[in-house]
Coordinates of C-alpha atoms in Angstrom, one line a residue:
M10 CA -148.0 -52.7 -79.6
D11 CA -144.1 -52.8 -81.7
Y12 CA -144.5 -54.3 -85.0
D13 CA -141.0 -52.7 -85.8
H14 CA -138.8 -54.6 -82.7
M15 CA -141.0 -58.0 -84.1
F16 CA -139.4 -57.7 -87.2
H17 CA -136.0 -56.7 -86.3
I18 CA -136.3 -59.7 -84.1
A19 CA -137.3 -61.2 -86.8
K20 CA -134.7 -60.3 -89.1
K21 CA -131.5 -61.4 -87.1
V22 CA -133.9 -65.1 -86.3
V23 CA -133.3 -66.2 -89.9
D24 CA -130.4 -64.7 -91.3
S25 CA -128.6 -66.1 -87.9
I26 CA -129.8 -69.6 -89.2
E27 CA -129.8 -69.4 -92.7
K28 CA -125.9 -68.3 -91.2
G29 CA -125.1 -70.6 -89.5
V30 CA -127.0 -73.6 -91.6
K31 CA -125.2 -73.2 -94.5
P32 CA -121.4 -74.4 -94.3
L33 CA -123.3 -77.5 -92.4
I34 CA -125.5 -77.8 -96.6
G35 CA -123.2 -81.6 -96.8
W36 CA -121.7 -82.0 -94.4
E37 CA -122.3 -86.2 -93.2
R38 CA -122.5 -85.7 -89.8
S39 CA -125.2 -83.1 -90.2
D40 CA -128.2 -85.8 -91.4
E41 CA -127.5 -87.6 -88.1
V42 CA -130.4 -88.2 -85.7
V43 CA -129.7 -87.0 -81.9
K44 CA -132.6 -86.8 -80.5
I45 CA -136.3 -87.6 -81.0
G46 CA -138.1 -83.9 -81.0
A47 CA -140.5 -82.4 -78.2
D48 CA -144.0 -83.2 -81.4
G49 CA -142.5 -86.5 -81.5
T50 CA -140.4 -86.9 -84.7
P51 CA -136.2 -87.9 -85.2
T52 CA -134.0 -85.1 -84.8
K53 CA -131.2 -84.3 -87.2
R54 CA -128.0 -82.7 -86.1
I55 CA -128.8 -79.4 -88.3
D56 CA -131.6 -79.2 -86.8
V57 CA -130.5 -79.0 -83.3
I58 CA -127.6 -76.4 -84.6
A59 CA -129.9 -74.1 -86.0
E60 CA -132.2 -74.0 -83.8
N61 CA -129.7 -73.4 -81.2
I62 CA -128.8 -70.6 -83.1
A63 CA -132.1 -69.7 -83.0
I64 CA -132.9 -69.5 -78.7
N65 CA -129.3 -67.4 -78.5
S66 CA -130.7 -64.9 -81.1
I67 CA -133.8 -64.1 -79.0
E68 CA -131.8 -64.0 -75.9
R69 CA -130.2 -61.0 -77.6
H70 CA -133.4 -59.2 -78.5
C71 CA -135.9 -60.2 -76.4
S72 CA -137.8 -62.1 -73.0
A73 CA -140.6 -64.6 -75.2
V74 CA -141.9 -68.2 -75.4
L75 CA -140.5 -70.1 -77.3
I76 CA -142.4 -73.0 -79.2
S77 CA -140.0 -75.1 -81.9
E78 CA -140.4 -78.9 -83.0
E79 CA -137.1 -80.0 -81.2
I80 CA -137.6 -77.9 -77.5
G81 CA -140.9 -78.1 -77.1
I82 CA -142.3 -74.6 -75.0
K83 CA -139.5 -73.1 -73.4
K84 CA -139.2 -69.4 -72.0
V85 CA -135.6 -68.0 -73.2
G86 CA -135.2 -64.1 -72.0
D87 CA -134.8 -62.3 -68.8
G88 CA -137.9 -61.0 -66.9
P89 CA -141.8 -62.6 -67.6
P90 CA -141.3 -62.6 -71.8
E91 CA -142.5 -60.1 -74.3
Y92 CA -143.6 -61.5 -76.8
L93 CA -144.5 -65.3 -78.3
I94 CA -141.9 -66.8 -81.5
V95 CA -143.7 -70.2 -83.1
L96 CA -139.9 -70.8 -84.6
D97 CA -139.2 -74.3 -87.4
P98 CA -135.5 -73.6 -87.2
I99 CA -135.3 -75.6 -91.2
D100 CA -138.3 -76.1 -93.4
G101 CA -137.8 -78.5 -95.5
T102 CA -134.7 -80.6 -93.4
Y103 CA -134.4 -83.8 -96.0
N104 CA -134.2 -80.9 -98.9
A105 CA -132.3 -78.9 -97.1
L106 CA -129.1 -81.8 -97.0
N107 CA -129.4 -82.4 -100.2
N108 CA -129.1 -79.7 -100.9
L109 CA -131.7 -79.1 -103.0
P110 CA -132.4 -75.1 -102.8
I111 CA -135.8 -75.3 -101.2
Y112 CA -136.1 -75.1 -97.2
S113 CA -136.4 -72.1 -95.5
V114 CA -136.2 -70.5 -91.5
S115 CA -139.8 -69.8 -90.3
I116 CA -141.4 -68.2 -87.6
A117 CA -144.5 -65.9 -86.8
I118 CA -144.8 -63.8 -82.9
G119 CA -147.7 -61.9 -81.2
E120 CA -147.6 -60.2 -78.0
I121 CA -148.2 -62.0 -75.2
P122 CA -151.1 -59.5 -73.3
R123 CA -149.2 -57.9 -70.2
R124 CA -151.1 -58.5 -67.3
N125 CA -150.5 -62.1 -67.1
R126 CA -147.2 -62.2 -69.1
D127 CA -145.9 -65.5 -68.4
I128 CA -146.0 -69.0 -69.4
D129 CA -148.9 -69.9 -69.1
A130 CA -150.1 -66.9 -71.4
I131 CA -150.0 -68.7 -74.4
K132 CA -153.3 -71.4 -72.7
S133 CA -155.1 -68.9 -73.6
M134 CA -153.9 -67.8 -77.3
D135 CA -154.3 -69.6 -81.0
I136 CA -152.5 -69.1 -83.7
R137 CA -155.1 -66.1 -85.0
D138 CA -152.9 -64.2 -82.3
L139 CA -149.0 -64.8 -84.1
E140 CA -149.4 -60.9 -85.8
L141 CA -145.9 -61.0 -88.0
G142 CA -144.8 -64.0 -90.3
M143 CA -140.9 -64.6 -92.0
V144 CA -140.0 -67.7 -94.0
K145 CA -136.3 -67.0 -95.0
N146 CA -135.4 -69.2 -98.7
I147 CA -132.0 -70.5 -97.4
A148 CA -131.0 -71.1 -100.2
T149 CA -131.9 -68.0 -102.6
G150 CA -132.1 -65.7 -100.3
E151 CA -135.9 -64.7 -100.8
I152 CA -137.7 -63.1 -97.5
Y153 CA -141.3 -63.2 -97.3
Y154 CA -143.6 -61.0 -94.8
G155 CA -146.4 -60.6 -93.6
R156 CA -147.9 -58.5 -90.8
A157 CA -151.2 -57.6 -89.1
N158 CA -153.9 -55.7 -91.2
K159 CA -150.9 -54.1 -93.4
G160 CA -150.2 -56.9 -95.7
A161 CA -147.5 -59.2 -96.8
Y162 CA -144.5 -58.1 -99.2
I163 CA -141.1 -60.3 -100.9
L164 CA -138.0 -59.3 -100.0
E165 CA -135.7 -60.2 -103.7
K166 CA -132.1 -61.4 -103.4
N167 CA -130.2 -57.9 -103.7
E168 CA -133.0 -56.1 -104.1
K169 CA -133.3 -53.3 -101.8
E170 CA -137.4 -52.1 -101.1
W171 CA -140.2 -54.6 -100.9
K172 CA -142.2 -55.8 -103.1
R173 CA -145.8 -56.4 -101.5
I174 CA -148.0 -59.8 -103.4
K175 CA -151.2 -61.6 -102.9
V176 CA -152.6 -64.5 -104.2
S177 CA -153.6 -65.2 -107.0
D178 CA -157.4 -64.9 -108.9
T179 CA -157.6 -68.4 -111.0
K180 CA -161.2 -69.2 -110.5
N181 CA -160.3 -72.7 -112.5
L182 CA -158.7 -75.7 -111.5
K183 CA -157.8 -76.9 -114.5
D184 CA -156.0 -73.6 -114.6
A185 CA -154.3 -73.9 -111.8
S186 CA -151.4 -74.9 -110.7
V187 CA -152.1 -77.0 -107.0
G188 CA -148.7 -77.5 -104.5
V189 CA -149.4 -80.4 -102.3
F190 CA -147.5 -82.7 -98.7
A191 CA -147.0 -86.1 -100.2
Y192 CA -146.8 -87.4 -96.9
G193 CA -148.9 -90.2 -96.4
L194 CA -150.7 -89.3 -99.3
T195 CA -154.6 -90.4 -99.5
T196 CA -156.9 -92.4 -101.7
N197 CA -158.9 -88.7 -102.1
T198 CA -155.4 -87.4 -102.8
L199 CA -154.2 -89.7 -105.2
N200 CA -158.0 -89.9 -107.6
F201 CA -157.2 -85.9 -107.1
I202 CA -153.6 -86.4 -109.4
K203 CA -155.0 -89.4 -111.5
D204 CA -158.4 -87.8 -112.2
R205 CA -155.8 -84.6 -113.4
K206 CA -158.7 -82.3 -111.9
V207 CA -155.9 -78.9 -112.1
R208 CA -153.2 -77.6 -114.5
R209 CA -149.6 -79.0 -112.4
I210 CA -148.9 -80.4 -109.2
R211 CA -146.1 -79.7 -107.3
I212 CA -144.8 -81.3 -104.4
F213 CA -142.1 -79.4 -103.4
G214 CA -141.5 -80.4 -99.4
S215 CA -141.4 -77.3 -98.1
A216 CA -145.0 -76.1 -96.1
A217 CA -143.8 -73.3 -95.0
L218 CA -142.0 -72.0 -98.9
E219 CA -145.5 -73.4 -100.6
M220 CA -147.9 -70.9 -98.6
C221 CA -145.9 -67.8 -99.4
Y222 CA -145.6 -69.3 -103.0
V223 CA -149.3 -69.5 -103.0
A224 CA -149.4 -65.2 -101.0
R225 CA -147.7 -64.3 -104.0
G226 CA -149.6 -66.4 -107.0
A227 CA -146.6 -68.2 -108.2
L228 CA -148.9 -71.1 -106.9
D229 CA -153.5 -70.9 -106.6
A230 CA -153.3 -73.5 -103.9
F231 CA -151.8 -75.8 -101.7
I232 CA -153.3 -78.9 -99.8
N233 CA -152.9 -81.5 -97.0
V234 CA -155.9 -83.0 -96.6
N235 CA -154.5 -85.7 -94.0
E236 CA -154.0 -83.9 -90.1
T237 CA -150.1 -83.9 -89.8
T238 CA -149.5 -80.2 -90.4
R239 CA -148.0 -79.1 -87.6
L240 CA -147.7 -76.2 -85.5
C241 CA -144.5 -74.6 -86.5
D242 CA -144.5 -75.8 -89.8
I243 CA -147.2 -73.3 -90.5
A244 CA -147.6 -70.5 -88.2
G245 CA -145.2 -68.0 -90.7
G246 CA -146.3 -68.6 -94.1
Y247 CA -149.7 -69.2 -92.3
V248 CA -149.5 -64.3 -91.2
I249 CA -147.9 -63.8 -94.3
L250 CA -150.6 -66.5 -96.6
R251 CA -153.5 -64.4 -94.9
E252 CA -152.5 -61.3 -94.6
S253 CA -152.1 -62.3 -98.6
G254 CA -156.2 -62.2 -99.0
G255 CA -155.6 -66.0 -98.8
V256 CA -158.6 -68.4 -97.5
I257 CA -156.8 -70.9 -94.7
T258 CA -158.8 -73.6 -93.3
D259 CA -159.0 -77.7 -92.7
R260 CA -159.7 -79.7 -95.2
D261 CA -163.3 -79.2 -94.2
G262 CA -162.9 -75.7 -94.1
R263 CA -163.4 -74.4 -90.6
P264 CA -160.8 -71.5 -90.4
L265 CA -158.2 -72.5 -88.2
N266 CA -158.0 -72.8 -84.4
M267 CA -154.2 -74.8 -84.1
R268 CA -153.5 -73.8 -80.2
L269 CA -150.2 -72.7 -79.6
D270 CA -149.0 -76.2 -79.0
V271 CA -146.2 -78.1 -80.1
K272 CA -147.8 -81.8 -80.9
E273 CA -151.3 -79.8 -82.4
R274 CA -152.4 -81.6 -86.4
T275 CA -154.3 -79.7 -88.5
S276 CA -155.7 -80.7 -91.8
L277 CA -154.5 -77.7 -94.4
I278 CA -156.7 -76.3 -97.5
C279 CA -155.1 -72.4 -98.4
S280 CA -155.7 -70.7 -101.8
N281 CA -157.3 -67.6 -102.8
R282 CA -161.8 -68.1 -102.2
T283 CA -162.7 -69.7 -105.0
L284 CA -160.4 -72.2 -105.7
H285 CA -160.6 -72.3 -102.0
R286 CA -164.8 -73.6 -102.3
K287 CA -164.0 -76.1 -104.3
L288 CA -161.0 -77.7 -103.2
V289 CA -162.8 -78.1 -99.8
G290 CA -165.7 -79.6 -102.2
I291 CA -163.4 -82.1 -103.9
F292 CA -161.5 -83.3 -100.0
G293 CA -164.0 -82.7 -97.5
N294 CA -167.3 -81.4 -95.8
K295 CA -167.3 -77.3 -96.1
W296 CA -171.2 -77.4 -95.3
A297 CA -170.5 -78.0 -91.7
L298 CA -170.3 -75.0 -90.5
K299 CA -174.2 -73.7 -89.9
P300 CA -176.2 -73.2 -93.2
T301 CA -175.9 -69.5 -95.2
K302 CA -179.3 -70.0 -96.3
F303 CA -181.2 -72.6 -97.9
G304 CA -182.3 -73.1 -102.0
I305 CA -186.2 -74.3 -102.0
I306 CA -187.3 -76.1 -105.1
S307 CA -190.7 -78.5 -105.7
R308 CA -193.0 -80.3 -108.0
I309 CA -195.8 -78.2 -107.9
D310 CA -198.5 -80.4 -109.2
R311 CA -199.3 -81.8 -106.2
E312 CA -201.1 -80.7 -103.5
E313 CA -199.2 -82.4 -100.6
A314 CA -195.8 -81.6 -102.3
L315 CA -196.6 -77.9 -102.2
D316 CA -197.9 -78.3 -98.0
L317 CA -195.0 -79.2 -97.2
V318 CA -192.7 -76.8 -98.6
V319 CA -195.2 -73.8 -96.3
Q320 CA -194.6 -76.4 -93.0
I321 CA -190.8 -75.9 -94.6
I322 CA -190.9 -72.5 -94.5
D323 CA -192.7 -72.6 -90.4
Y324 CA -189.9 -74.5 -89.7
L325 CA -186.7 -72.9 -91.9
E326 CA -188.4 -69.4 -90.1
S327 CA -188.5 -70.7 -86.3
K328 CA -185.1 -71.9 -86.2
G329 CA -183.8 -68.4 -88.1
V330 CA -182.5 -69.6 -90.9
G331 CA -182.6 -68.4 -94.5
Y332 CA -184.1 -69.2 -97.5
L333 CA -184.9 -68.6 -101.4
L334 CA -187.0 -70.0 -103.1
E335 CA -187.1 -71.4 -106.9
E336 CA -189.1 -69.2 -109.5
E337 CA -191.8 -71.2 -110.7
L338 CA -192.2 -72.3 -107.1
Y339 CA -192.6 -68.9 -106.4
K340 CA -195.2 -67.8 -108.2
T341 CA -197.6 -70.5 -107.9
L342 CA -197.6 -70.4 -103.7
K343 CA -197.3 -66.8 -104.3
D344 CA -201.3 -67.4 -105.8
K345 CA -202.2 -70.6 -103.3
M346 CA -201.3 -68.3 -99.6
D347 CA -200.4 -65.3 -98.2
I348 CA -196.8 -65.0 -99.4
D349 CA -196.1 -61.1 -97.4
R350 CA -196.5 -63.0 -93.8
Y351 CA -193.2 -64.3 -94.5
D352 CA -189.8 -64.4 -95.4
C353 CA -189.9 -65.5 -98.9
K354 CA -187.9 -64.2 -102.1
V355 CA -186.7 -65.7 -105.3
M356 CA -183.6 -67.5 -105.7
E357 CA -181.8 -65.2 -108.5
D358 CA -178.1 -66.4 -107.5
I359 CA -177.5 -69.8 -106.2
R360 CA -174.1 -69.0 -105.2
E361 CA -176.4 -67.2 -102.6
I362 CA -177.1 -70.2 -100.5
S363 CA -175.5 -73.2 -99.7
H364 CA -177.9 -76.2 -99.4
M365 CA -180.6 -77.2 -101.8
L366 CA -183.6 -78.6 -100.6
S367 CA -185.3 -80.4 -103.3
I368 CA -188.8 -82.0 -102.7
G369 CA -190.7 -84.1 -105.3
G370 CA -189.2 -87.7 -107.6
D371 CA -186.2 -87.6 -109.4
G372 CA -187.0 -85.0 -111.8
T373 CA -187.2 -82.9 -109.3
V374 CA -183.1 -84.3 -108.7
L375 CA -182.1 -83.5 -112.1
R376 CA -183.8 -80.2 -111.7
A377 CA -182.2 -79.4 -109.0
S378 CA -178.5 -80.0 -110.9
R379 CA -179.5 -78.5 -113.7
L380 CA -180.1 -75.7 -111.4
I381 CA -177.0 -75.5 -109.5
G382 CA -175.3 -76.4 -112.1
G383 CA -171.0 -76.3 -111.7
N384 CA -171.3 -74.7 -108.0
E385 CA -170.8 -76.6 -105.0
V386 CA -174.4 -76.7 -103.2
P387 CA -175.9 -80.4 -101.6
I388 CA -178.8 -81.4 -102.7
I389 CA -181.3 -82.3 -99.8
S390 CA -184.0 -84.7 -101.7
I391 CA -186.8 -85.5 -99.9
D392 CA -189.6 -87.8 -101.6
M393 CA -192.5 -87.3 -103.1
G394 CA -192.5 -88.9 -106.1
T395 CA -193.1 -92.3 -108.1
V396 CA -189.7 -94.1 -108.0
G397 CA -187.2 -91.2 -106.4
F398 CA -184.0 -93.7 -106.4
L399 CA -182.5 -90.3 -106.1
T400 CA -184.0 -88.9 -103.0
E401 CA -182.3 -89.4 -100.1
F402 CA -185.0 -88.7 -97.5
S403 CA -189.3 -89.8 -96.5
R404 CA -191.7 -86.8 -96.1
D405 CA -191.5 -87.9 -93.2
E406 CA -187.1 -87.5 -92.3
V407 CA -187.4 -83.9 -93.9
F408 CA -187.1 -82.0 -90.4
K409 CA -184.7 -84.4 -89.2
A410 CA -182.7 -83.7 -92.4
I411 CA -182.8 -80.3 -91.8
D412 CA -182.0 -80.5 -88.3
M413 CA -179.5 -82.9 -89.0
V414 CA -177.4 -80.0 -91.3
I415 CA -178.3 -76.6 -88.6
R416 CA -175.7 -78.9 -85.9
G417 CA -173.7 -80.3 -89.3
N418 CA -173.3 -83.7 -88.0
Y419 CA -173.7 -85.3 -91.4
E420 CA -172.6 -86.2 -94.0
I421 CA -171.9 -85.5 -97.6
E422 CA -172.3 -87.8 -100.9
R423 CA -170.1 -87.1 -104.2
R424 CA -171.8 -88.2 -107.7
T425 CA -169.8 -87.9 -110.8
K426 CA -171.2 -85.8 -114.0
C427 CA -170.4 -86.3 -117.4
S428 CA -170.3 -83.2 -119.5
C429 CA -171.4 -83.7 -123.0
V430 CA -169.6 -81.5 -125.9
V431 CA -171.5 -81.6 -129.7
K432 CA -168.9 -80.8 -132.3
F433 CA -169.8 -80.2 -136.1
R434 CA -169.1 -78.5 -138.7
E435 CA -170.9 -76.2 -141.1
E436 CA -171.1 -76.3 -144.5
E437 CA -168.8 -73.0 -145.3
R438 CA -166.4 -74.1 -142.4
K439 CA -164.7 -78.0 -143.5
D440 CA -163.2 -77.9 -139.5
Y441 CA -165.1 -78.8 -136.5
R442 CA -167.0 -76.6 -134.7
Q443 CA -168.2 -76.7 -131.5
K444 CA -171.1 -76.9 -128.6
V445 CA -171.2 -77.5 -125.3
L446 CA -174.8 -79.3 -123.2
P447 CA -175.1 -78.8 -119.7
D448 CA -173.1 -81.3 -117.5
A449 CA -175.4 -84.8 -117.3
L450 CA -176.0 -86.2 -113.7
N451 CA -177.9 -89.4 -114.9
E452 CA -177.1 -90.2 -119.0
V453 CA -176.6 -88.8 -122.4
V454 CA -179.7 -90.6 -124.9
L455 CA -179.4 -90.8 -128.1
I456 CA -182.6 -91.7 -129.8
T457 CA -183.0 -91.1 -133.8
K458 CA -186.5 -88.0 -134.1
S459 CA -188.1 -90.6 -135.8
P460 CA -190.1 -93.4 -133.9
A461 CA -189.1 -97.0 -134.8
K462 CA -185.9 -95.7 -137.5
M463 CA -182.9 -97.9 -135.8
I464 CA -179.1 -95.0 -136.0
H465 CA -175.9 -96.0 -137.0
F466 CA -172.9 -94.8 -135.6
E467 CA -169.1 -95.2 -134.3
V468 CA -167.5 -95.5 -130.7
Y469 CA -164.1 -95.0 -129.5
I470 CA -163.2 -95.1 -125.9
N471 CA -159.8 -93.1 -125.6
G472 CA -159.2 -92.6 -129.5
E473 CA -159.4 -95.9 -129.8
F474 CA -162.1 -97.4 -132.1
V475 CA -164.0 -99.7 -130.9
E476 CA -167.9 -101.0 -132.4
E477 CA -169.8 -99.8 -135.2
V478 CA -173.7 -99.7 -134.1
R479 CA -177.1 -99.8 -135.4
A480 CA -179.7 -99.3 -132.4
D481 CA -182.1 -97.8 -131.8
G482 CA -180.0 -95.1 -129.7
I483 CA -177.2 -95.1 -127.0
I484 CA -176.3 -93.9 -123.1
V485 CA -173.4 -93.0 -121.5
S486 CA -174.6 -92.9 -118.2
T487 CA -173.1 -92.5 -115.1
P488 CA -173.5 -94.7 -111.7
T489 CA -176.1 -92.6 -110.7
G490 CA -177.9 -93.2 -113.2
S491 CA -176.7 -96.6 -113.8
T492 CA -180.3 -97.6 -112.3
A493 CA -182.5 -95.8 -114.3
Y494 CA -183.2 -95.6 -118.3
S495 CA -179.3 -97.1 -119.3
L496 CA -180.4 -100.3 -116.5
S497 CA -184.7 -100.7 -117.9
A498 CA -182.0 -101.0 -121.4
G499 CA -179.6 -103.9 -120.0
G500 CA -177.2 -102.1 -118.3
P501 CA -175.1 -103.0 -115.3
I502 CA -176.0 -101.1 -111.3
L503 CA -172.5 -98.8 -110.9
E504 CA -172.7 -97.5 -106.7
P505 CA -172.8 -94.0 -106.7
S506 CA -168.5 -93.8 -105.4
M507 CA -167.3 -95.8 -108.8
D508 CA -165.3 -94.0 -110.7
A509 CA -166.7 -94.8 -114.6
F510 CA -169.2 -95.3 -117.3
V511 CA -172.1 -97.6 -118.8
V512 CA -172.2 -97.8 -122.3
V513 CA -175.0 -99.4 -123.6
P514 CA -177.5 -99.3 -126.9
I515 CA -180.6 -99.3 -126.8
C516 CA -181.8 -102.2 -129.1
P517 CA -179.1 -103.0 -130.7
F518 CA -178.9 -104.7 -133.9
K519 CA -176.4 -107.5 -133.6
L520 CA -176.2 -109.5 -130.8
F521 CA -173.0 -109.3 -129.8
S522 CA -173.5 -105.1 -128.7
R523 CA -173.6 -105.8 -125.5
P524 CA -173.1 -102.8 -122.3
I525 CA -169.9 -101.8 -121.8
V526 CA -168.1 -100.3 -118.2
V527 CA -165.2 -97.8 -118.8
D528 CA -163.0 -96.0 -116.4
G529 CA -164.1 -92.6 -115.2
N530 CA -161.4 -91.1 -116.9
S531 CA -161.9 -92.2 -120.2
E532 CA -162.9 -89.9 -122.7
I533 CA -165.8 -92.0 -125.0
L534 CA -166.7 -90.3 -128.5
I535 CA -169.3 -91.0 -130.3
R536 CA -169.5 -90.1 -134.1
I537 CA -173.4 -89.8 -136.4
L538 CA -172.8 -92.4 -139.5
R539 CA -176.6 -91.3 -141.0
K540 CA -179.6 -89.2 -140.6
S541 CA -180.1 -86.1 -137.9
V542 CA -179.7 -88.3 -133.6
L543 CA -180.9 -85.9 -130.5
A544 CA -178.6 -85.9 -127.7
V545 CA -180.9 -85.8 -124.5
I546 CA -179.8 -84.8 -121.2
D547 CA -181.1 -86.7 -118.0
G548 CA -184.7 -86.3 -120.2
N549 CA -184.9 -82.9 -120.9
V550 CA -182.2 -81.3 -123.1
E551 CA -182.8 -81.9 -126.7
E552 CA -179.0 -80.8 -129.6
T553 CA -180.2 -82.1 -132.2
L554 CA -177.4 -83.6 -134.7
K555 CA -176.8 -84.7 -137.8
K556 CA -175.3 -86.8 -140.3
G557 CA -170.7 -87.1 -139.4
D558 CA -171.1 -84.6 -136.2
E559 CA -169.3 -85.7 -133.2
V560 CA -170.3 -86.5 -129.1
V561 CA -167.5 -86.2 -126.8
L562 CA -168.5 -87.7 -123.1
R563 CA -165.2 -87.3 -120.2
K564 CA -166.1 -86.6 -116.5
S565 CA -166.8 -83.1 -115.2
D566 CA -164.8 -81.2 -113.9
A567 CA -167.8 -80.5 -111.2
Y568 CA -169.7 -83.0 -109.1
A569 CA -172.9 -83.1 -108.0
Y570 CA -173.4 -83.3 -103.5
F571 CA -175.8 -84.7 -101.8
V572 CA -176.7 -84.0 -98.3
K573 CA -176.8 -88.4 -97.4
G574 CA -179.6 -90.7 -95.8
R575 CA -180.6 -94.0 -97.3
K576 CA -177.7 -96.3 -97.9
F577 CA -177.8 -97.1 -101.6
Y578 CA -178.8 -101.5 -101.4
S579 CA -182.2 -100.5 -99.9
K580 CA -182.7 -98.1 -102.6
L581 CA -182.5 -100.7 -104.3
K582 CA -185.0 -102.8 -102.7
K583 CA -187.4 -99.9 -105.2
L584 CA -186.1 -101.5 -108.1
G585 CA -187.9 -104.4 -107.2
N586 CA -192.1 -103.1 -106.0

């Protein structure tokens, strides 16, 4: 395989287009629509000129099957085609016409197998067969280049040496800079921007360059969660980003296997491995792929729950699917049965599993959520409890639920969690220190340590004083927790998908102290005015607070994920039983 020849072809094409289109910048006729391209979108005069320049350059150097947005698929050059070339002669046409310095020429090349060198050969190929990519920022002159199994590189303007590039190692979304494809933004993407999940959002309007920015670590990710990304837009950037260590998939985490067709479309998420996992968790269903391993957690005080766990283990082993057991469950089963005949192991690292099976009631689900922490692991919740409002499947549906997950034929429901930070002063210090408590799936409750005694506190929303409250306590509930303690204390029921929190005083002294529903992006601050107070997270985690301490509550950066089973309003019937 002659990579040097491929490189020579790519370099000649990008340099020729750069030289040919620069005089067209600012020419009023460059912006005229002259036809509808093969991909079904309007073609500007500057696009046609750039494509013709590329065709002439390719014909001088090789015979190839060319895929381009304007002409579609065409054989160029004499003799049997040696190469497949995917071209976007100008990526970022609007920027070019308006002299915004972010527009490029993008080219990707793969070798056509010798046994079948004709235009039909590409029917057996896809984007993964592309072996060389090159993208040149026409406005600034820098060139990006990637070659299969040899890495990715940049040549800065006026430099002579190619420098190796790789994706960033940013791990937290809050620290990330993300490029977004702006056309036809979905509600999901708009909420992502509104919620300020990342440090910066950038919209450049040139997909190939934005992928190269991710490849060099200048951006931490680039996303387009619509099915609008075209083959020609990303082919060159795909090879470069792939060779820089980036992960490139559709929004559900599936590797791209785009056919070599000018009309092919896909969604797109590209980043480093850690951020990619988080972004797919937000925008798609990465778990549509076959599960790696199930984690199993169960209540251990009921024989029928333990018997069901054994049946599940038998079923998973018959399906050839791995599993790990929560430590207490493992110890209980070890004393109860001949565990050595099974491939049973303790779940030591939550990152080893892709899904969590929760066998029990709401308490078991909350334990599973705490165990998962901030990891993107969905819960398959099986009802073996007394209330089970958080559970999605009955005992009779457990094997059906497992099969749904194995086949990838299921939906994920994302639930908001509440982060909790306690700010306190130590006697020898004047400034506040802080302690981060675990996230709450249901609610954060502040109550007195002494029975039948009221606590006294102030409530602030986004820094604005709301009221001074004397009550037995106060609940800040997520939408998921609105059917739990909050409901018993007089709070409203919220659909789990709502972006909101409920603030509910418990038995308030003043009659007008009523529940408040606040926007999910709000910061809720509660200042303790008198007496010691106990902070309780999901009925389990406890922290003692004293006079002057503050509790700051806001939407967590992490979510809880559930494999969807029962419909929400059908579960409400349980509240009437």
